Amino acid sequence: MHVQIMQLHGGRVQMKVYLDNGASTMADKRAVKAMLPCFTKIYGNPSSLHTFGADARKAVDSSREVIAKKINADINEIIFTSGGTESDNTAIIGAAKANNDKGDHIITTKIEHKAVLNAFKYLEKKGFKTTYLNVDKEGLIDLDELKKAIIDKTILVSVMHANNEIGTIQNIRGIGKICREKNVILHTDTVQSFTKVPINVKDDFIDLASFSSHKIHGPKGVGALFIRSGVKIKPLLHGGGHEFNLRAGTENVPGIVGFAKAAELCNSEANEKMKKLRDYMIEKIKKIPNAKINGSLEKRLVNNINVSFKGIEGEAILTLLNEAGVAVSTGSACHSKNLQPSHVLKSIKTPDNYIQGSIRITVSRFTTKKEADYAVKNLKIIVKKLTEMSPLG
Amino acid sequence: MDEYSKKVMALFKNPKNMGEVKNADGAGEAGNPVCGDVMRITIKVKDGRLADIKFKTMGCVAAIASSSMITELAKGKTIQEAMDITNMDVAKELGGLPNIKMHCSKLAADALRLAINDYQKRKKR
Ligand SMILES: Cc1ncc(COP(=O)(O)O)c(C=O)c1O
Ligand SMILES: [Zn+2]
C-alpha cells in the first residue's frame, strides 16, 4: 500500500499508482536504512588512514563485493560512479580513447539510451567512425550483421542488454562470443536488466558493463561500471587516485551502501512476481480496441509493457492517466522535447500513427494487483474517450 | 505537464463542441507532419454566421484544448470574423501555450479556415 494514497474524489476512490519504474523507482526502506549511518557515523573519507576513514573504506569495499558477486566479477573489476550515464560515458569514451592506437571504428545499435548514443555522437566529432546496427521488429540485433560490421579497425562494440522503452533483451552471450573471437571490447548497458536478467560477465564475455542504482530501488546519483581486468580505459575525471585511478572523487559512501543493499534485496522471487503481473496486465490491455503491444513477448524485461493505441496520442493518454493518479511514460513526438517520436519505436518499424499513441508501463516488485486493475480500468476508459474524440477513430 | 495553464487543462479534460456537425455545410481537416496531430472541424452556416461548429482531434493536450477553444471563439461569428481568428488568438485565450506547443494551436486555425473554404466552395457550386 506504499503508493496508494486513498482519497475520496467526487464520490470515487482515487488511487496513486506509480507505473514508471523504468524511469526511476522508490528506494527500498531497507536500502535507506542501510545508508543512514553513513551520514552521521561512518562519515570519514575512505581515503583517510584513521579509523573513521577505514570504516568508510570497509563500507565501500563490502558494497563492491556485493555488486561483483551479483555478476561474477572480481572485486577490483568494479568502480563506483554517479550512475548509468557516467558509467556509459566512461566505458565508451574511456575505452575508445585508450584503445585508439588499435583502431578508430566503434559499433553500437540504433536503440541505445541517449547516454550511449550521445557518447557515440561525441566520439564522431573527435574523428571516430561509427556504425549503428539495425534491430528487427522485436528490437533484436542480427548477430550476422554484427559480425559483418566488425572490421580490422573496430575497437569497441556497445550493445544494451535490455532496452529501456520496449524491454527487449539481447542475446548478450552470443554478442560477447563474437566480440571476444574478434578481439573487440564489448560494453553493455545493463541499467535496465541488472537484477532482472542474469548477468555473468565471465560466461557472457563482457568487458565493460554499466549499472545504475535508482532503477533497482536504490538511491539516485550512484551506479557502477564493470571493467574486466586488463581492459584499458581512460578516466573521464582527473583528480585523486580513487577507484583504482579510474574515477577520481571522494566516494559517495551512503549512495554506494544503499546501492549495494538494494542490489542484495533483488531476487528471482520478486522477478517472478513482476513477470506475473506484467503478463496479467498485457492480457487485459491487449483486449482494449486498437491496442498493439510493442516489442518482444518472450525476450522481454519482467517489468516492461509498451503498448500503442491507434488513432490517439500518448501525451493525452498520459495526462488523463495522471489525472486518475496513474503515472506512465510515452514515446509520442508531441510529448518529447524535440518533437521527435521515439527512436526505439521507429527502429522496430512501428508505424508513425502507432508511435504517437504509445505508452510505457513499468511495474515494480511493490506494484499490487489492485493497482494494476485500477490502472487498466482507467486506461480502458481513457482510450475510449480519446478514440471517440479522434477523427481517425 | 506543469507547463500547461489551468484553462488548457480544464478544456482538455472537458472539451466543448466535440463531435461532428450533422449535415455540415463545410468540413476541414488539418494534419501536422511534424508531430502527427490531426484535427477535423465541421461547420453549419446560417445567415452568414457559424451557427454550429464541432471538432474531432487526434492529438496532445495542447491540440485538444486548442480545438475546443477555437470552436468557442468561432461560434456565432460571421464568416469573415471567423476567418480572421489566428492561432495567437487561440493561444492567448488559453492563457498561453508552451513555445514548443504553438504549432498545435496553428493546426486549429488551419482546420477552421479549411472548413470555411470548403463551405465557400460548396456554395459556389
Ligand atoms: C538503458 C539506460 N541507460 C542509462 C540510463 C541512465 O542512467 P542514470 O539515470 O543512472 O544516469 C538509463 C536511465 O534512464 C537507462 O534506462
Ligand atoms: Zn501536439
JSON list of C-alpha atoms in Angstrom, two decimals, chain A residues 61-274:
[
{"chain": "A", "resi": 61, "resn": "ASP", "atom": "CA", "xyz": [34.62, -2.35, -0.26]},
{"chain": "A", "resi": 62, "resn": "SER", "atom": "CA", "xyz": [31.94, -4.64, 1.09]},
{"chain": "A", "resi": 63, "resn": "SER", "atom": "CA", "xyz": [29.47, -2.90, -1.23]},
{"chain": "A", "resi": 64, "resn": "ARG", "atom": "CA", "xyz": [31.87, -3.50, -4.10]},
{"chain": "A", "resi": 65, "resn": "GLU", "atom": "CA", "xyz": [31.91, -7.17, -3.20]},
{"chain": "A", "resi": 66, "resn": "VAL", "atom": "CA", "xyz": [28.12, -7.35, -3.29]},
{"chain": "A", "resi": 67, "resn": "ILE", "atom": "CA", "xyz": [27.94, -5.89, -6.79]},
{"chain": "A", "resi": 68, "resn": "ALA", "atom": "CA", "xyz": [30.89, -8.01, -8.03]},
{"chain": "A", "resi": 69, "resn": "LYS", "atom": "CA", "xyz": [29.30, -11.22, -6.75]},
{"chain": "A", "resi": 70, "resn": "LYS", "atom": "CA", "xyz": [25.99, -10.46, -8.46]},
{"chain": "A", "resi": 71, "resn": "ILE", "atom": "CA", "xyz": [27.67, -10.56, -11.87]},
{"chain": "A", "resi": 72, "resn": "ASN", "atom": "CA", "xyz": [30.52, -12.99, -11.20]},
{"chain": "A", "resi": 73, "resn": "ALA", "atom": "CA", "xyz": [33.19, -10.28, -11.41]},
{"chain": "A", "resi": 74, "resn": "ASP", "atom": "CA", "xyz": [36.28, -9.85, -9.28]},
{"chain": "A", "resi": 75, "resn": "ILE", "atom": "CA", "xyz": [36.18, -7.18, -6.60]},
{"chain": "A", "resi": 76, "resn": "ASN", "atom": "CA", "xyz": [38.78, -5.00, -8.29]},
{"chain": "A", "resi": 77, "resn": "GLU", "atom": "CA", "xyz": [36.80, -5.03, -11.52]},
{"chain": "A", "resi": 78, "resn": "ILE", "atom": "CA", "xyz": [34.03, -2.77, -10.15]},
{"chain": "A", "resi": 79, "resn": "ILE", "atom": "CA", "xyz": [34.24, 1.00, -9.87]},
{"chain": "A", "resi": 80, "resn": "PHE", "atom": "CA", "xyz": [31.50, 3.19, -8.45]},
{"chain": "A", "resi": 81, "resn": "THR", "atom": "CA", "xyz": [30.21, 6.15, -10.44]},
{"chain": "A", "resi": 82, "resn": "SER", "atom": "CA", "xyz": [27.43, 8.73, -10.27]},
{"chain": "A", "resi": 83, "resn": "GLY", "atom": "CA", "xyz": [25.06, 6.50, -12.25]},
{"chain": "A", "resi": 84, "resn": "GLY", "atom": "CA", "xyz": [24.25, 4.90, -15.56]},
{"chain": "A", "resi": 85, "resn": "THR", "atom": "CA", "xyz": [25.07, 7.95, -17.64]},
{"chain": "A", "resi": 86, "resn": "GLU", "atom": "CA", "xyz": [28.55, 8.34, -16.19]},
{"chain": "A", "resi": 87, "resn": "SER", "atom": "CA", "xyz": [29.22, 4.62, -16.47]},
{"chain": "A", "resi": 88, "resn": "ASP", "atom": "CA", "xyz": [28.17, 4.57, -20.14]},
{"chain": "A", "resi": 89, "resn": "ASN", "atom": "CA", "xyz": [30.29, 7.64, -20.90]},
{"chain": "A", "resi": 90, "resn": "THR", "atom": "CA", "xyz": [33.33, 6.37, -19.01]},
{"chain": "A", "resi": 91, "resn": "ALA", "atom": "CA", "xyz": [33.12, 2.96, -20.67]},
{"chain": "A", "resi": 92, "resn": "ILE", "atom": "CA", "xyz": [32.62, 4.18, -24.23]},
{"chain": "A", "resi": 93, "resn": "ILE", "atom": "CA", "xyz": [34.70, 7.34, -24.34]},
{"chain": "A", "resi": 94, "resn": "GLY", "atom": "CA", "xyz": [37.30, 5.85, -21.98]},
{"chain": "A", "resi": 95, "resn": "ALA", "atom": "CA", "xyz": [37.74, 2.65, -23.97]},
{"chain": "A", "resi": 96, "resn": "ALA", "atom": "CA", "xyz": [37.68, 4.38, -27.36]},
{"chain": "A", "resi": 97, "resn": "LYS", "atom": "CA", "xyz": [40.39, 6.84, -26.35]},
{"chain": "A", "resi": 98, "resn": "ALA", "atom": "CA", "xyz": [42.55, 4.31, -24.53]},
{"chain": "A", "resi": 99, "resn": "ASN", "atom": "CA", "xyz": [42.48, 1.90, -27.49]},
{"chain": "A", "resi": 100, "resn": "ASN", "atom": "CA", "xyz": [42.71, 4.41, -30.32]},
{"chain": "A", "resi": 101, "resn": "ASP", "atom": "CA", "xyz": [46.15, 3.03, -31.22]},
{"chain": "A", "resi": 102, "resn": "LYS", "atom": "CA", "xyz": [44.44, -0.18, -32.38]},
{"chain": "A", "resi": 103, "resn": "GLY", "atom": "CA", "xyz": [41.75, 1.47, -34.48]},
{"chain": "A", "resi": 104, "resn": "ASP", "atom": "CA", "xyz": [39.08, 4.13, -34.72]},
{"chain": "A", "resi": 105, "resn": "HIS", "atom": "CA", "xyz": [35.89, 2.24, -35.53]},
{"chain": "A", "resi": 106, "resn": "ILE", "atom": "CA", "xyz": [33.16, 1.76, -32.92]},
{"chain": "A", "resi": 107, "resn": "ILE", "atom": "CA", "xyz": [29.82, -0.03, -33.20]},
{"chain": "A", "resi": 108, "resn": "THR", "atom": "CA", "xyz": [26.53, 0.34, -31.35]},
{"chain": "A", "resi": 109, "resn": "THR", "atom": "CA", "xyz": [22.80, -0.08, -32.07]},
{"chain": "A", "resi": 110, "resn": "LYS", "atom": "CA", "xyz": [20.02, 2.25, -33.14]},
{"chain": "A", "resi": 111, "resn": "ILE", "atom": "CA", "xyz": [18.02, 1.66, -29.96]},
{"chain": "A", "resi": 112, "resn": "GLU", "atom": "CA", "xyz": [20.51, 2.63, -27.25]},
{"chain": "A", "resi": 113, "resn": "HIS", "atom": "CA", "xyz": [19.80, 5.04, -24.45]},
{"chain": "A", "resi": 114, "resn": "LYS", "atom": "CA", "xyz": [20.84, 8.67, -25.05]},
{"chain": "A", "resi": 115, "resn": "ALA", "atom": "CA", "xyz": [23.74, 8.17, -22.64]},
{"chain": "A", "resi": 116, "resn": "VAL", "atom": "CA", "xyz": [25.29, 5.78, -25.18]},
{"chain": "A", "resi": 117, "resn": "LEU", "atom": "CA", "xyz": [24.10, 7.42, -28.40]},
{"chain": "A", "resi": 118, "resn": "ASN", "atom": "CA", "xyz": [25.34, 10.85, -27.42]},
{"chain": "A", "resi": 119, "resn": "ALA", "atom": "CA", "xyz": [28.70, 9.45, -26.25]},
{"chain": "A", "resi": 120, "resn": "PHE", "atom": "CA", "xyz": [28.98, 8.00, -29.77]},
{"chain": "A", "resi": 121, "resn": "LYS", "atom": "CA", "xyz": [27.99, 11.35, -31.30]},
{"chain": "A", "resi": 122, "resn": "TYR", "atom": "CA", "xyz": [30.73, 13.00, -29.24]},
{"chain": "A", "resi": 123, "resn": "LEU", "atom": "CA", "xyz": [33.31, 10.48, -30.45]},
{"chain": "A", "resi": 124, "resn": "GLU", "atom": "CA", "xyz": [32.21, 11.05, -34.07]},
{"chain": "A", "resi": 125, "resn": "LYS", "atom": "CA", "xyz": [33.14, 14.71, -33.61]},
{"chain": "A", "resi": 126, "resn": "LYS", "atom": "CA", "xyz": [36.51, 13.56, -32.29]},
{"chain": "A", "resi": 127, "resn": "GLY", "atom": "CA", "xyz": [37.11, 11.63, -35.52]},
{"chain": "A", "resi": 128, "resn": "PHE", "atom": "CA", "xyz": [35.92, 8.12, -34.66]},
{"chain": "A", "resi": 129, "resn": "LYS", "atom": "CA", "xyz": [33.98, 6.17, -37.31]},
{"chain": "A", "resi": 130, "resn": "THR", "atom": "CA", "xyz": [30.69, 4.72, -36.14]},
{"chain": "A", "resi": 131, "resn": "THR", "atom": "CA", "xyz": [28.23, 2.01, -37.16]},
{"chain": "A", "resi": 132, "resn": "TYR", "atom": "CA", "xyz": [24.68, 1.82, -35.80]},
{"chain": "A", "resi": 133, "resn": "LEU", "atom": "CA", "xyz": [23.25, -1.70, -36.01]},
{"chain": "A", "resi": 134, "resn": "ASN", "atom": "CA", "xyz": [19.63, -2.23, -37.05]},
{"chain": "A", "resi": 135, "resn": "VAL", "atom": "CA", "xyz": [17.16, -4.19, -34.99]},
{"chain": "A", "resi": 136, "resn": "ASP", "atom": "CA", "xyz": [14.29, -6.42, -36.09]},
{"chain": "A", "resi": 137, "resn": "LYS", "atom": "CA", "xyz": [10.57, -5.99, -35.32]},
{"chain": "A", "resi": 138, "resn": "GLU", "atom": "CA", "xyz": [11.15, -7.21, -31.76]},
{"chain": "A", "resi": 139, "resn": "GLY", "atom": "CA", "xyz": [14.15, -4.99, -31.17]},
{"chain": "A", "resi": 140, "resn": "LEU", "atom": "CA", "xyz": [16.85, -7.65, -31.52]},
{"chain": "A", "resi": 141, "resn": "ILE", "atom": "CA", "xyz": [20.11, -7.10, -33.37]},
{"chain": "A", "resi": 142, "resn": "ASP", "atom": "CA", "xyz": [21.21, -9.61, -36.01]},
{"chain": "A", "resi": 143, "resn": "LEU", "atom": "CA", "xyz": [24.41, -11.39, -34.95]},
{"chain": "A", "resi": 144, "resn": "ASP", "atom": "CA", "xyz": [25.46, -11.82, -38.58]},
{"chain": "A", "resi": 145, "resn": "GLU", "atom": "CA", "xyz": [25.11, -8.11, -39.15]},
{"chain": "A", "resi": 146, "resn": "LEU", "atom": "CA", "xyz": [27.30, -7.54, -36.11]},
{"chain": "A", "resi": 147, "resn": "LYS", "atom": "CA", "xyz": [29.91, -9.99, -37.40]},
{"chain": "A", "resi": 148, "resn": "LYS", "atom": "CA", "xyz": [29.99, -8.24, -40.75]},
{"chain": "A", "resi": 149, "resn": "ALA", "atom": "CA", "xyz": [30.18, -4.80, -39.15]},
{"chain": "A", "resi": 150, "resn": "ILE", "atom": "CA", "xyz": [33.35, -5.66, -37.24]},
{"chain": "A", "resi": 151, "resn": "ILE", "atom": "CA", "xyz": [36.40, -4.68, -39.30]},
{"chain": "A", "resi": 152, "resn": "ASP", "atom": "CA", "xyz": [40.14, -4.56, -38.58]},
{"chain": "A", "resi": 153, "resn": "LYS", "atom": "CA", "xyz": [39.82, -1.05, -37.23]},
{"chain": "A", "resi": 154, "resn": "THR", "atom": "CA", "xyz": [36.95, -1.88, -34.85]},
{"chain": "A", "resi": 155, "resn": "ILE", "atom": "CA", "xyz": [37.91, -1.43, -31.21]},
{"chain": "A", "resi": 156, "resn": "LEU", "atom": "CA", "xyz": [34.59, -1.30, -29.36]},
{"chain": "A", "resi": 157, "resn": "VAL", "atom": "CA", "xyz": [31.06, -2.69, -29.56]},
{"chain": "A", "resi": 158, "resn": "SER", "atom": "CA", "xyz": [28.35, -1.30, -27.27]},
{"chain": "A", "resi": 159, "resn": "VAL", "atom": "CA", "xyz": [25.01, -3.15, -27.15]},
{"chain": "A", "resi": 160, "resn": "MET", "atom": "CA", "xyz": [22.49, -2.61, -24.40]},
{"chain": "A", "resi": 161, "resn": "HIS", "atom": "CA", "xyz": [21.44, -5.73, -22.53]},
{"chain": "A", "resi": 162, "resn": "ALA", "atom": "CA", "xyz": [17.78, -4.72, -22.19]},
{"chain": "A", "resi": 163, "resn": "ASN", "atom": "CA", "xyz": [16.06, -1.78, -23.79]},
{"chain": "A", "resi": 164, "resn": "ASN", "atom": "CA", "xyz": [14.52, 0.87, -21.55]},
{"chain": "A", "resi": 165, "resn": "GLU", "atom": "CA", "xyz": [11.48, 1.57, -23.77]},
{"chain": "A", "resi": 166, "resn": "ILE", "atom": "CA", "xyz": [10.35, -1.80, -25.07]},
{"chain": "A", "resi": 167, "resn": "GLY", "atom": "CA", "xyz": [12.21, -4.09, -22.65]},
{"chain": "A", "resi": 168, "resn": "THR", "atom": "CA", "xyz": [13.77, -6.28, -25.35]},
{"chain": "A", "resi": 169, "resn": "ILE", "atom": "CA", "xyz": [16.60, -8.45, -24.00]},
{"chain": "A", "resi": 170, "resn": "GLN", "atom": "CA", "xyz": [19.52, -9.07, -26.38]},
{"chain": "A", "resi": 171, "resn": "ASN", "atom": "CA", "xyz": [21.43, -12.34, -26.69]},
{"chain": "A", "resi": 172, "resn": "ILE", "atom": "CA", "xyz": [24.37, -10.85, -24.84]},
{"chain": "A", "resi": 173, "resn": "ARG", "atom": "CA", "xyz": [26.32, -14.11, -24.66]},
{"chain": "A", "resi": 174, "resn": "GLY", "atom": "CA", "xyz": [26.11, -14.56, -28.43]},
{"chain": "A", "resi": 175, "resn": "ILE", "atom": "CA", "xyz": [27.25, -10.99, -28.89]},
{"chain": "A", "resi": 176, "resn": "GLY", "atom": "CA", "xyz": [30.05, -11.48, -26.35]},
{"chain": "A", "resi": 177, "resn": "LYS", "atom": "CA", "xyz": [31.32, -14.58, -28.10]},
{"chain": "A", "resi": 178, "resn": "ILE", "atom": "CA", "xyz": [31.62, -12.77, -31.41]},
{"chain": "A", "resi": 179, "resn": "CYS", "atom": "CA", "xyz": [33.41, -9.79, -29.85]},
{"chain": "A", "resi": 180, "resn": "ARG", "atom": "CA", "xyz": [35.83, -11.97, -27.90]},
{"chain": "A", "resi": 181, "resn": "GLU", "atom": "CA", "xyz": [36.65, -14.04, -31.01]},
{"chain": "A", "resi": 182, "resn": "LYS", "atom": "CA", "xyz": [37.31, -10.88, -32.98]},
{"chain": "A", "resi": 183, "resn": "ASN", "atom": "CA", "xyz": [39.25, -9.36, -30.10]},
{"chain": "A", "resi": 184, "resn": "VAL", "atom": "CA", "xyz": [36.95, -6.36, -29.81]},
{"chain": "A", "resi": 185, "resn": "ILE", "atom": "CA", "xyz": [35.92, -4.81, -26.49]},
{"chain": "A", "resi": 186, "resn": "LEU", "atom": "CA", "xyz": [32.25, -5.35, -25.61]},
{"chain": "A", "resi": 187, "resn": "HIS", "atom": "CA", "xyz": [30.43, -2.79, -23.48]},
{"chain": "A", "resi": 188, "resn": "THR", "atom": "CA", "xyz": [26.86, -3.42, -22.42]},
{"chain": "A", "resi": 189, "resn": "ASP", "atom": "CA", "xyz": [24.42, -1.03, -20.76]},
{"chain": "A", "resi": 190, "resn": "THR", "atom": "CA", "xyz": [22.77, -3.22, -18.13]},
{"chain": "A", "resi": 191, "resn": "VAL", "atom": "CA", "xyz": [20.99, -0.36, -16.39]},
{"chain": "A", "resi": 192, "resn": "GLN", "atom": "CA", "xyz": [17.55, -1.86, -17.02]},
{"chain": "A", "resi": 193, "resn": "SER", "atom": "CA", "xyz": [18.46, -5.55, -16.87]},
{"chain": "A", "resi": 194, "resn": "PHE", "atom": "CA", "xyz": [20.62, -5.63, -13.71]},
{"chain": "A", "resi": 195, "resn": "THR", "atom": "CA", "xyz": [18.95, -7.93, -11.12]},
{"chain": "A", "resi": 196, "resn": "LYS", "atom": "CA", "xyz": [16.15, -8.72, -13.59]},
{"chain": "A", "resi": 197, "resn": "VAL", "atom": "CA", "xyz": [18.12, -10.77, -16.10]},
{"chain": "A", "resi": 198, "resn": "PRO", "atom": "CA", "xyz": [21.05, -12.94, -15.02]},
{"chain": "A", "resi": 199, "resn": "ILE", "atom": "CA", "xyz": [24.42, -11.42, -15.91]},
{"chain": "A", "resi": 200, "resn": "ASN", "atom": "CA", "xyz": [27.63, -13.40, -15.73]},
{"chain": "A", "resi": 201, "resn": "VAL", "atom": "CA", "xyz": [30.45, -11.28, -17.06]},
{"chain": "A", "resi": 202, "resn": "LYS", "atom": "CA", "xyz": [32.75, -14.27, -17.49]},
{"chain": "A", "resi": 203, "resn": "ASP", "atom": "CA", "xyz": [30.33, -16.64, -19.23]},
{"chain": "A", "resi": 204, "resn": "ASP", "atom": "CA", "xyz": [28.85, -13.79, -21.28]},
{"chain": "A", "resi": 205, "resn": "PHE", "atom": "CA", "xyz": [32.27, -12.49, -22.44]},
{"chain": "A", "resi": 206, "resn": "ILE", "atom": "CA", "xyz": [31.52, -8.96, -21.25]},
{"chain": "A", "resi": 207, "resn": "ASP", "atom": "CA", "xyz": [34.38, -6.46, -20.98]},
{"chain": "A", "resi": 208, "resn": "LEU", "atom": "CA", "xyz": [32.52, -3.40, -19.71]},
{"chain": "A", "resi": 209, "resn": "ALA", "atom": "CA", "xyz": [29.07, -3.11, -18.13]},
{"chain": "A", "resi": 210, "resn": "SER", "atom": "CA", "xyz": [27.13, -0.11, -16.79]},
{"chain": "A", "resi": 211, "resn": "PHE", "atom": "CA", "xyz": [24.85, -0.19, -13.74]},
{"chain": "A", "resi": 212, "resn": "SER", "atom": "CA", "xyz": [22.55, 2.32, -12.08]},
{"chain": "A", "resi": 213, "resn": "SER", "atom": "CA", "xyz": [21.17, 2.21, -8.55]},
{"chain": "A", "resi": 214, "resn": "HIS", "atom": "CA", "xyz": [17.93, 4.14, -8.86]},
{"chain": "A", "resi": 215, "resn": "LYS", "atom": "CA", "xyz": [16.36, 1.65, -11.25]},
{"chain": "A", "resi": 216, "resn": "ILE", "atom": "CA", "xyz": [16.59, -1.14, -8.66]},
{"chain": "A", "resi": 217, "resn": "HIS", "atom": "CA", "xyz": [15.11, 0.60, -5.59]},
{"chain": "A", "resi": 218, "resn": "GLY", "atom": "CA", "xyz": [18.41, 2.18, -4.57]},
{"chain": "A", "resi": 219, "resn": "PRO", "atom": "CA", "xyz": [19.25, 5.88, -4.21]},
{"chain": "A", "resi": 220, "resn": "LYS", "atom": "CA", "xyz": [19.73, 8.19, -7.21]},
{"chain": "A", "resi": 221, "resn": "GLY", "atom": "CA", "xyz": [23.11, 9.53, -8.31]},
{"chain": "A", "resi": 222, "resn": "VAL", "atom": "CA", "xyz": [25.08, 6.33, -7.89]},
{"chain": "A", "resi": 223, "resn": "GLY", "atom": "CA", "xyz": [25.98, 3.48, -10.18]},
{"chain": "A", "resi": 224, "resn": "ALA", "atom": "CA", "xyz": [28.83, 1.21, -11.12]},
{"chain": "A", "resi": 225, "resn": "LEU", "atom": "CA", "xyz": [30.99, 0.20, -14.03]},
{"chain": "A", "resi": 226, "resn": "PHE", "atom": "CA", "xyz": [32.44, -3.26, -14.50]},
{"chain": "A", "resi": 227, "resn": "ILE", "atom": "CA", "xyz": [35.84, -3.13, -16.18]},
{"chain": "A", "resi": 228, "resn": "ARG", "atom": "CA", "xyz": [37.27, -6.53, -16.95]},
{"chain": "A", "resi": 229, "resn": "SER", "atom": "CA", "xyz": [40.76, -6.85, -15.64]},
{"chain": "A", "resi": 230, "resn": "GLY", "atom": "CA", "xyz": [43.19, -5.98, -18.44]},
{"chain": "A", "resi": 231, "resn": "VAL", "atom": "CA", "xyz": [40.75, -3.80, -20.40]},
{"chain": "A", "resi": 232, "resn": "LYS", "atom": "CA", "xyz": [42.22, -0.35, -20.85]},
{"chain": "A", "resi": 233, "resn": "ILE", "atom": "CA", "xyz": [40.10, 2.75, -20.33]},
{"chain": "A", "resi": 234, "resn": "LYS", "atom": "CA", "xyz": [40.96, 6.42, -19.90]},
{"chain": "A", "resi": 235, "resn": "PRO", "atom": "CA", "xyz": [39.20, 8.04, -16.95]},
{"chain": "A", "resi": 236, "resn": "LEU", "atom": "CA", "xyz": [36.82, 10.94, -17.57]},
{"chain": "A", "resi": 237, "resn": "LEU", "atom": "CA", "xyz": [37.55, 12.67, -14.28]},
{"chain": "A", "resi": 238, "resn": "HIS", "atom": "CA", "xyz": [41.01, 13.77, -13.25]},
{"chain": "A", "resi": 239, "resn": "GLY", "atom": "CA", "xyz": [41.87, 14.15, -9.61]},
{"chain": "A", "resi": 240, "resn": "GLY", "atom": "CA", "xyz": [42.89, 11.92, -6.72]},
{"chain": "A", "resi": 241, "resn": "GLY", "atom": "CA", "xyz": [43.58, 8.24, -7.25]},
{"chain": "A", "resi": 242, "resn": "HIS", "atom": "CA", "xyz": [40.15, 6.98, -6.22]},
{"chain": "A", "resi": 243, "resn": "GLU", "atom": "CA", "xyz": [38.55, 3.82, -7.63]},
{"chain": "A", "resi": 244, "resn": "PHE", "atom": "CA", "xyz": [41.79, 2.30, -8.94]},
{"chain": "A", "resi": 245, "resn": "ASN", "atom": "CA", "xyz": [42.73, 5.60, -10.64]},
{"chain": "A", "resi": 246, "resn": "LEU", "atom": "CA", "xyz": [39.69, 5.27, -12.88]},
{"chain": "A", "resi": 247, "resn": "ARG", "atom": "CA", "xyz": [37.19, 7.59, -11.23]},
{"chain": "A", "resi": 248, "resn": "ALA", "atom": "CA", "xyz": [38.50, 10.49, -9.20]},
{"chain": "A", "resi": 249, "resn": "GLY", "atom": "CA", "xyz": [36.41, 12.00, -6.43]},
{"chain": "A", "resi": 250, "resn": "THR", "atom": "CA", "xyz": [35.64, 11.08, -2.84]},
{"chain": "A", "resi": 251, "resn": "GLU", "atom": "CA", "xyz": [33.31, 8.09, -2.92]},
{"chain": "A", "resi": 252, "resn": "ASN", "atom": "CA", "xyz": [29.57, 8.63, -2.39]},
{"chain": "A", "resi": 253, "resn": "VAL", "atom": "CA", "xyz": [29.60, 6.29, 0.61]},
{"chain": "A", "resi": 254, "resn": "PRO", "atom": "CA", "xyz": [25.90, 6.50, 1.55]},
{"chain": "A", "resi": 255, "resn": "GLY", "atom": "CA", "xyz": [24.87, 6.08, -2.08]},
{"chain": "A", "resi": 256, "resn": "ILE", "atom": "CA", "xyz": [27.22, 3.16, -2.63]},
{"chain": "A", "resi": 257, "resn": "VAL", "atom": "CA", "xyz": [26.00, 1.39, 0.51]},
{"chain": "A", "resi": 258, "resn": "GLY", "atom": "CA", "xyz": [22.37, 2.00, -0.44]},
{"chain": "A", "resi": 259, "resn": "PHE", "atom": "CA", "xyz": [23.01, 0.73, -3.96]},
{"chain": "A", "resi": 260, "resn": "ALA", "atom": "CA", "xyz": [24.61, -2.49, -2.71]},
{"chain": "A", "resi": 261, "resn": "LYS", "atom": "CA", "xyz": [21.81, -3.07, -0.21]},
{"chain": "A", "resi": 262, "resn": "ALA", "atom": "CA", "xyz": [19.22, -2.51, -2.94]},
{"chain": "A", "resi": 263, "resn": "ALA", "atom": "CA", "xyz": [21.02, -4.99, -5.21]},
{"chain": "A", "resi": 264, "resn": "GLU", "atom": "CA", "xyz": [21.05, -7.57, -2.41]},
{"chain": "A", "resi": 265, "resn": "LEU", "atom": "CA", "xyz": [17.32, -7.20, -1.94]},
{"chain": "A", "resi": 266, "resn": "CYS", "atom": "CA", "xyz": [16.51, -8.04, -5.58]},
{"chain": "A", "resi": 267, "resn": "ASN", "atom": "CA", "xyz": [15.82, -11.71, -6.18]},
{"chain": "A", "resi": 268, "resn": "SER", "atom": "CA", "xyz": [14.19, -14.15, -8.55]},
{"chain": "A", "resi": 269, "resn": "GLU", "atom": "CA", "xyz": [11.06, -14.31, -6.43]},
{"chain": "A", "resi": 270, "resn": "ALA", "atom": "CA", "xyz": [10.48, -10.60, -6.98]},
{"chain": "A", "resi": 271, "resn": "ASN", "atom": "CA", "xyz": [11.18, -11.06, -10.68]},
{"chain": "A", "resi": 272, "resn": "GLU", "atom": "CA", "xyz": [8.60, -13.86, -10.90]},
{"chain": "A", "resi": 273, "resn": "LYS", "atom": "CA", "xyz": [6.07, -11.62, -9.18]},
{"chain": "A", "resi": 274, "resn": "MET", "atom": "CA", "xyz": [6.68, -8.79, -11.65]}
]
